[in-house]
PDB file of C-alpha atoms in Angstrom:
ATOM      1  CA  UNK A   1     197.523   4.977 183.682  1.00 48.00           C
ATOM      2  CA  UNK A   2     196.905   8.604 184.538  1.00 49.00           C
ATOM      3  CA  UNK A   3     196.620   7.815 188.173  1.00 52.00           C
ATOM      4  CA  UNK A   4     200.255   6.442 187.996  1.00 49.00           C
ATOM      5  CA  UNK A   5     201.560   9.648 186.580  1.00 48.00           C
ATOM      6  CA  UNK A   6     199.731  11.836 189.087  1.00 48.00           C
ATOM      7  CA  UNK A   7     200.907   9.784 192.014  1.00 48.00           C
ATOM      8  CA  UNK A   8     204.610  10.000 190.934  1.00 48.00           C
ATOM      9  CA  UNK A   9     204.478  13.901 190.830  1.00 47.00           C
ATOM     10  CA  UNK A  10     206.638  15.324 193.554  1.00 49.00           C
ATOM     11  CA  UNK A  11     204.727  16.594 196.652  1.00 59.00           C
ATOM     12  CA  UNK A  12     205.894  19.488 198.693  1.00 60.00           C
ATOM     13  CA  UNK A  13     207.748  18.380 201.752  1.00 72.00           C
ATOM     14  CA  UNK A  14     205.965  18.742 205.017  1.00 81.00           C
ATOM     15  CA  UNK A  15     208.003  20.540 207.795  1.00 84.00           C
ATOM     16  CA  UNK A  16     208.919  18.713 210.774  1.00 89.00           C
ATOM     17  CA  UNK A  17     207.525  21.236 213.066  1.00 87.00           C
ATOM     18  CA  UNK A  18     203.996  20.622 211.551  1.00 89.00           C
ATOM     19  CA  UNK A  19     204.289  17.118 212.717  1.00 90.00           C
ATOM     20  CA  UNK A  20     205.380  18.306 216.166  1.00 92.00           C
ATOM     21  CA  UNK A  21     202.094  20.525 216.007  1.00 91.00           C
ATOM     22  CA  UNK A  22     200.042  17.340 215.129  1.00 92.00           C
ATOM     23  CA  UNK A  23     201.690  15.264 218.027  1.00 94.00           C
ATOM     24  CA  UNK A  24     200.865  18.259 220.408  1.00 94.00           C
ATOM     25  CA  UNK A  25     197.218  18.333 219.011  1.00 93.00           C
ATOM     26  CA  UNK A  26     196.844  14.625 219.478  1.00 95.00           C
ATOM     27  CA  UNK A  27     198.104  14.973 223.125  1.00 96.00           C
ATOM     28  CA  UNK A  28     195.808  17.822 223.732  1.00 93.00           C
ATOM     29  CA  UNK A  29     192.738  15.725 222.354  1.00 95.00           C
ATOM     30  CA  UNK A  30     193.825  12.995 224.928  1.00 95.00           C
ATOM     31  CA  UNK A  31     193.816  15.658 227.749  1.00 92.00           C
ATOM     32  CA  UNK A  32     190.525  17.119 226.729  1.00 91.00           C
ATOM     33  CA  UNK A  33     188.946  13.545 226.684  1.00 92.00           C
ATOM     34  CA  UNK A  34     190.515  12.814 230.069  1.00 90.00           C
ATOM     35  CA  UNK A  35     189.301  15.969 231.432  1.00 87.00           C
ATOM     36  CA  UNK A  36     185.671  15.350 230.253  1.00 87.00           C
ATOM     37  CA  UNK A  37     185.480  11.737 231.572  1.00 84.00           C
ATOM     38  CA  UNK A  38     187.457  11.797 234.699  1.00 80.00           C
ATOM     39  CA  UNK A  39     185.536  13.124 237.754  1.00 72.00           C
ATOM     40  CA  UNK A  40     187.845  14.716 240.390  1.00 66.00           C
ATOM     41  CA  UNK A  41     185.319  14.074 243.097  1.00 62.00           C
ATOM     42  CA  UNK A  42     181.551  14.350 244.044  1.00 60.00           C
ATOM     43  CA  UNK A  43     180.442  17.891 243.937  1.00 57.00           C
ATOM     44  CA  UNK A  44     176.776  18.487 244.658  1.00 54.00           C
ATOM     45  CA  UNK A  45     176.755  22.085 244.488  1.00 54.00           C
ATOM     46  CA  UNK A  46     179.081  23.108 241.764  1.00 57.00           C
ATOM     47  CA  UNK A  47     180.376  21.032 238.833  1.00 60.00           C
ATOM     48  CA  UNK A  48     183.997  22.483 238.328  1.00 73.00           C
ATOM     49  CA  UNK A  49     184.206  21.696 234.617  1.00 79.00           C
ATOM     50  CA  UNK A  50     183.946  24.774 232.366  1.00 80.00           C
ATOM     51  CA  UNK A  51     184.789  25.551 228.786  1.00 82.00           C
ATOM     52  CA  UNK A  52     184.463  28.288 226.302  1.00 77.00           C
ATOM     53  CA  UNK A  53     183.393  27.297 222.593  1.00 79.00           C
ATOM     54  CA  UNK A  54     182.282  29.760 220.017  1.00 77.00           C
ATOM     55  CA  UNK A  55     182.314  32.603 222.643  1.00 72.00           C
ATOM     56  CA  UNK A  56     179.806  30.762 224.753  1.00 80.00           C
ATOM     57  CA  UNK A  57     180.760  29.477 228.386  1.00 81.00           C
ATOM     58  CA  UNK A  58     179.566  25.980 229.134  1.00 87.00           C
ATOM     59  CA  UNK A  59     179.368  24.434 232.634  1.00 85.00           C
ATOM     60  CA  UNK A  60     178.708  20.959 233.922  1.00 82.00           C
ATOM     61  CA  UNK A  61     177.447  18.305 231.583  1.00 84.00           C
ATOM     62  CA  UNK A  62     177.240  20.676 228.567  1.00 89.00           C
ATOM     63  CA  UNK A  63     181.063  21.553 229.135  1.00 88.00           C
ATOM     64  CA  UNK A  64     181.882  17.871 229.134  1.00 90.00           C
ATOM     65  CA  UNK A  65     180.122  17.504 225.738  1.00 92.00           C
ATOM     66  CA  UNK A  66     181.894  20.386 224.376  1.00 91.00           C
ATOM     67  CA  UNK A  67     185.171  19.012 225.540  1.00 91.00           C
ATOM     68  CA  UNK A  68     184.451  15.698 223.747  1.00 94.00           C
ATOM     69  CA  UNK A  69     183.645  17.503 220.561  1.00 92.00           C
ATOM     70  CA  UNK A  70     186.853  19.536 221.016  1.00 92.00           C
ATOM     71  CA  UNK A  71     188.864  16.549 221.530  1.00 94.00           C
ATOM     72  CA  UNK A  72     187.425  14.990 218.516  1.00 95.00           C
ATOM     73  CA  UNK A  73     188.469  18.015 216.498  1.00 94.00           C
ATOM     74  CA  UNK A  74     191.981  17.835 217.752  1.00 94.00           C
ATOM     75  CA  UNK A  75     192.099  14.125 217.032  1.00 96.00           C
ATOM     76  CA  UNK A  76     191.001  14.825 213.445  1.00 96.00           C
ATOM     77  CA  UNK A  77     193.606  17.615 213.183  1.00 93.00           C
ATOM     78  CA  UNK A  78     196.395  15.380 214.348  1.00 95.00           C
ATOM     79  CA  UNK A  79     195.344  12.489 212.059  1.00 95.00           C
ATOM     80  CA  UNK A  80     195.069  14.872 209.002  1.00 93.00           C
ATOM     81  CA  UNK A  81     198.485  16.371 209.533  1.00 91.00           C
ATOM     82  CA  UNK A  82     200.265  13.078 210.413  1.00 91.00           C
ATOM     83  CA  UNK A  83     198.687  11.700 206.977  1.00 91.00           C
ATOM     84  CA  UNK A  84     199.912  14.694 205.152  1.00 89.00           C
ATOM     85  CA  UNK A  85     196.366  15.760 203.985  1.00 90.00           C
ATOM     86  CA  UNK A  86     195.361  19.376 203.268  1.00 89.00           C
ATOM     87  CA  UNK A  87     192.207  18.942 204.942  1.00 91.00           C
ATOM     88  CA  UNK A  88     194.008  18.461 208.238  1.00 91.00           C
ATOM     89  CA  UNK A  89     195.659  21.791 207.786  1.00 90.00           C
ATOM     90  CA  UNK A  90     192.642  23.494 206.717  1.00 91.00           C
ATOM     91  CA  UNK A  91     190.720  22.028 209.846  1.00 93.00           C
ATOM     92  CA  UNK A  92     193.490  23.357 212.003  1.00 92.00           C
ATOM     93  CA  UNK A  93     193.403  26.684 210.488  1.00 92.00           C
ATOM     94  CA  UNK A  94     189.741  27.014 210.628  1.00 92.00           C
ATOM     95  CA  UNK A  95     189.661  25.866 214.313  1.00 91.00           C
ATOM     96  CA  UNK A  96     192.366  28.324 215.336  1.00 91.00           C
ATOM     97  CA  UNK A  97     190.565  31.066 213.568  1.00 92.00           C
ATOM     98  CA  UNK A  98     187.429  30.073 215.399  1.00 90.00           C
ATOM     99  CA  UNK A  99     189.352  30.143 218.840  1.00 89.00           C
ATOM    100  CA  UNK A 100     190.666  33.714 218.050  1.00 91.00           C
ATOM    101  CA  UNK A 101     187.148  34.924 217.204  1.00 91.00           C
ATOM    102  CA  UNK A 102     185.682  32.989 220.242  1.00 87.00           C
ATOM    103  CA  UNK A 103     188.092  34.588 222.648  1.00 88.00           C
ATOM    104  CA  UNK A 104     187.373  37.933 221.070  1.00 89.00           C
ATOM    105  CA  UNK A 105     183.641  37.493 221.254  1.00 87.00           C
ATOM    106  CA  UNK A 106     183.906  36.291 225.007  1.00 86.00           C
ATOM    107  CA  UNK A 107     185.840  39.421 226.066  1.00 88.00           C
ATOM    108  CA  UNK A 108     183.419  41.809 224.164  1.00 89.00           C
ATOM    109  CA  UNK A 109     180.305  40.051 225.623  1.00 87.00           C
ATOM    110  CA  UNK A 110     181.584  39.758 229.402  1.00 87.00           C
ATOM    111  CA  UNK A 111     183.553  43.121 229.545  1.00 87.00           C
ATOM    112  CA  UNK A 112     180.520  45.056 230.757  1.00 88.00           C
ATOM    113  CA  UNK A 113     179.937  42.528 233.694  1.00 88.00           C
ATOM    114  CA  UNK A 114     181.988  43.457 236.670  1.00 88.00           C
ATOM    115  CA  UNK A 115     181.989  40.214 238.239  1.00 87.00           C
ATOM    116  CA  UNK A 116     183.505  38.689 235.114  1.00 84.00           C
ATOM    117  CA  UNK A 117     186.517  40.983 234.851  1.00 88.00           C
ATOM    118  CA  UNK A 118     188.817  38.262 236.350  1.00 88.00           C
ATOM    119  CA  UNK A 119     187.743  35.731 233.508  1.00 84.00           C
ATOM    120  CA  UNK A 120     187.911  38.497 230.898  1.00 88.00           C
ATOM    121  CA  UNK A 121     191.379  39.300 231.855  1.00 91.00           C
ATOM    122  CA  UNK A 122     192.615  35.745 231.701  1.00 89.00           C
ATOM    123  CA  UNK A 123     190.935  35.193 228.354  1.00 87.00           C
ATOM    124  CA  UNK A 124     192.333  38.390 227.053  1.00 88.00           C
ATOM    125  CA  UNK A 125     195.908  37.564 228.320  1.00 91.00           C
ATOM    126  CA  UNK A 126     195.667  34.337 226.312  1.00 89.00           C
ATOM    127  CA  UNK A 127     194.682  36.238 222.903  1.00 89.00           C
ATOM    128  CA  UNK A 128     198.182  37.241 221.856  1.00 92.00           C
ATOM    129  CA  UNK A 129     199.599  33.801 222.159  1.00 93.00           C
ATOM    130  CA  UNK A 130     196.496  32.249 220.385  1.00 91.00           C
ATOM    131  CA  UNK A 131     196.910  34.816 217.559  1.00 93.00           C
ATOM    132  CA  UNK A 132     200.750  33.979 217.221  1.00 93.00           C
ATOM    133  CA  UNK A 133     199.986  30.262 217.034  1.00 91.00           C
ATOM    134  CA  UNK A 134     197.318  30.925 214.307  1.00 91.00           C
ATOM    135  CA  UNK A 135     199.725  33.019 212.310  1.00 93.00           C
ATOM    136  CA  UNK A 136     202.534  30.513 212.691  1.00 91.00           C
ATOM    137  CA  UNK A 137     200.135  27.729 211.451  1.00 90.00           C
ATOM    138  CA  UNK A 138     199.142  30.031 208.457  1.00 91.00           C
ATOM    139  CA  UNK A 139     202.743  30.891 207.435  1.00 89.00           C
ATOM    140  CA  UNK A 140     203.765  27.176 207.641  1.00 86.00           C
ATOM    141  CA  UNK A 141     200.638  25.814 206.001  1.00 83.00           C
ATOM    142  CA  UNK A 142     199.990  28.325 203.292  1.00 83.00           C
ATOM    143  CA  UNK A 143     202.273  26.861 200.754  1.00 81.00           C
ATOM    144  CA  UNK A 144     201.281  23.397 201.429  1.00 81.00           C
ATOM    145  CA  UNK A 145     197.598  24.119 201.062  1.00 79.00           C
ATOM    146  CA  UNK A 146     197.532  26.435 198.198  1.00 78.00           C
ATOM    147  CA  UNK A 147     200.609  25.748 196.102  1.00 72.00           C
ATOM    148  CA  UNK A 148     199.849  22.049 195.761  1.00 58.00           C
ATOM    149  CA  UNK A 149     196.466  22.889 194.039  1.00 56.00           C
ATOM    150  CA  UNK A 150     196.485  21.945 190.316  1.00 58.00           C
ATOM    151  CA  UNK A 151     196.493  24.911 188.003  1.00 59.00           C
ATOM    152  CA  UNK A 152     193.757  24.940 185.302  1.00 58.00           C
ATOM    153  CA  UNK A 153     195.036  24.203 181.780  1.00 53.00           C
ATOM    154  CA  UNK A 154     193.606  27.620 180.775  1.00 54.00           C
ATOM    155  CA  UNK A 155     195.818  29.447 183.059  1.00 52.00           C
ATOM    156  CA  UNK A 156     198.893  27.669 181.847  1.00 53.00           C
ATOM    157  CA  UNK A 157     198.190  28.299 178.407  1.00 52.00           C
ATOM    158  CA  UNK A 158     197.262  32.056 178.979  1.00 54.00           C
ATOM    159  CA  UNK A 159     200.715  32.511 180.705  1.00 56.00           C
ATOM    160  CA  UNK A 160     202.649  31.180 177.804  1.00 56.00           C
ATOM    161  CA  UNK A 161     200.671  33.089 175.338  1.00 59.00           C
ATOM    162  CA  UNK A 162     200.961  36.308 177.348  1.00 61.00           C
ATOM    163  CA  UNK A 163     204.745  35.693 177.461  1.00 63.00           C
ATOM    164  CA  UNK A 164     204.934  35.147 173.725  1.00 63.00           C
ATOM    165  CA  UNK A 165     202.736  38.134 173.096  1.00 58.00           C
ATOM    166  CA  UNK A 166     204.929  40.434 175.220  1.00 62.00           C
ATOM    167  CA  UNK A 167     208.163  39.171 173.525  1.00 62.00           C
ATOM    168  CA  UNK A 168     206.573  39.939 170.039  1.00 59.00           C
ATOM    169  CA  UNK A 169     205.473  43.332 171.177  1.00 56.00           C
ATOM    170  CA  UNK A 170     209.014  44.204 172.525  1.00 61.00           C
ATOM    171  CA  UNK A 171     210.479  42.894 169.325  1.00 60.00           C
ATOM    172  CA  UNK A 172     208.567  45.540 167.506  1.00 59.00           C
ATOM    173  CA  UNK A 173     210.578  48.555 168.534  1.00 52.00           C
ATOM    174  CA  UNK A 174     207.731  51.217 167.741  1.00 56.00           C
ATOM    175  CA  UNK A 175     205.176  49.488 170.100  1.00 50.00           C
ATOM    176  CA  UNK A 176     207.834  48.337 172.796  1.00 49.00           C
ATOM    177  CA  UNK A 177     207.740  51.706 174.564  1.00 52.00           C
ATOM    178  CA  UNK A 178     203.949  51.758 174.753  1.00 52.00           C
ATOM    179  CA  UNK A 179     203.776  48.202 175.978  1.00 49.00           C
ATOM    180  CA  UNK A 180     206.466  48.891 178.631  1.00 50.00           C
ATOM    181  CA  UNK A 181     204.390  51.803 179.883  1.00 51.00           C
ATOM    182  CA  UNK A 182     201.160  49.721 179.999  1.00 52.00           C
ATOM    183  CA  UNK A 183     202.849  47.001 182.184  1.00 52.00           C
TER     184      UNK A 183
END
């Protein structure tokens, strides 16, 4: 019987733009999977597939494996957000924070190597956009993640007892000035 009451509680409305974000994450997962599996040509000397994950550059088969892992992460994000689950938003936030830190680590690690300056410049130029996407996601998802958490019963009882205590103190005119200064 308790589950019926809990399931009928109103849930916060998920904005349309988060569903658009989920659709884009799903499409990006598809693009990464295609990039990992589709070979453009036979290259004997150099495999052109390259990716950066956790601040480390991967080439060749290692890069393909990392692209498949990233595609799985984006697919899970899309499914979680479409299903309106908090874990989908948390996964998206954690992944975006990882991307920001990964770019920062790559720039710091390869800045001293002169032959990598072009790659460092490209990654550094992507930084502001990635930070903006992460901030956007944080702003849109913060209320959905943290406001829908159930409050403990002690916190609700304490709030009402604090309110009644403050009202009682203010009613007593002699202690009201001291209580107002303490707040």
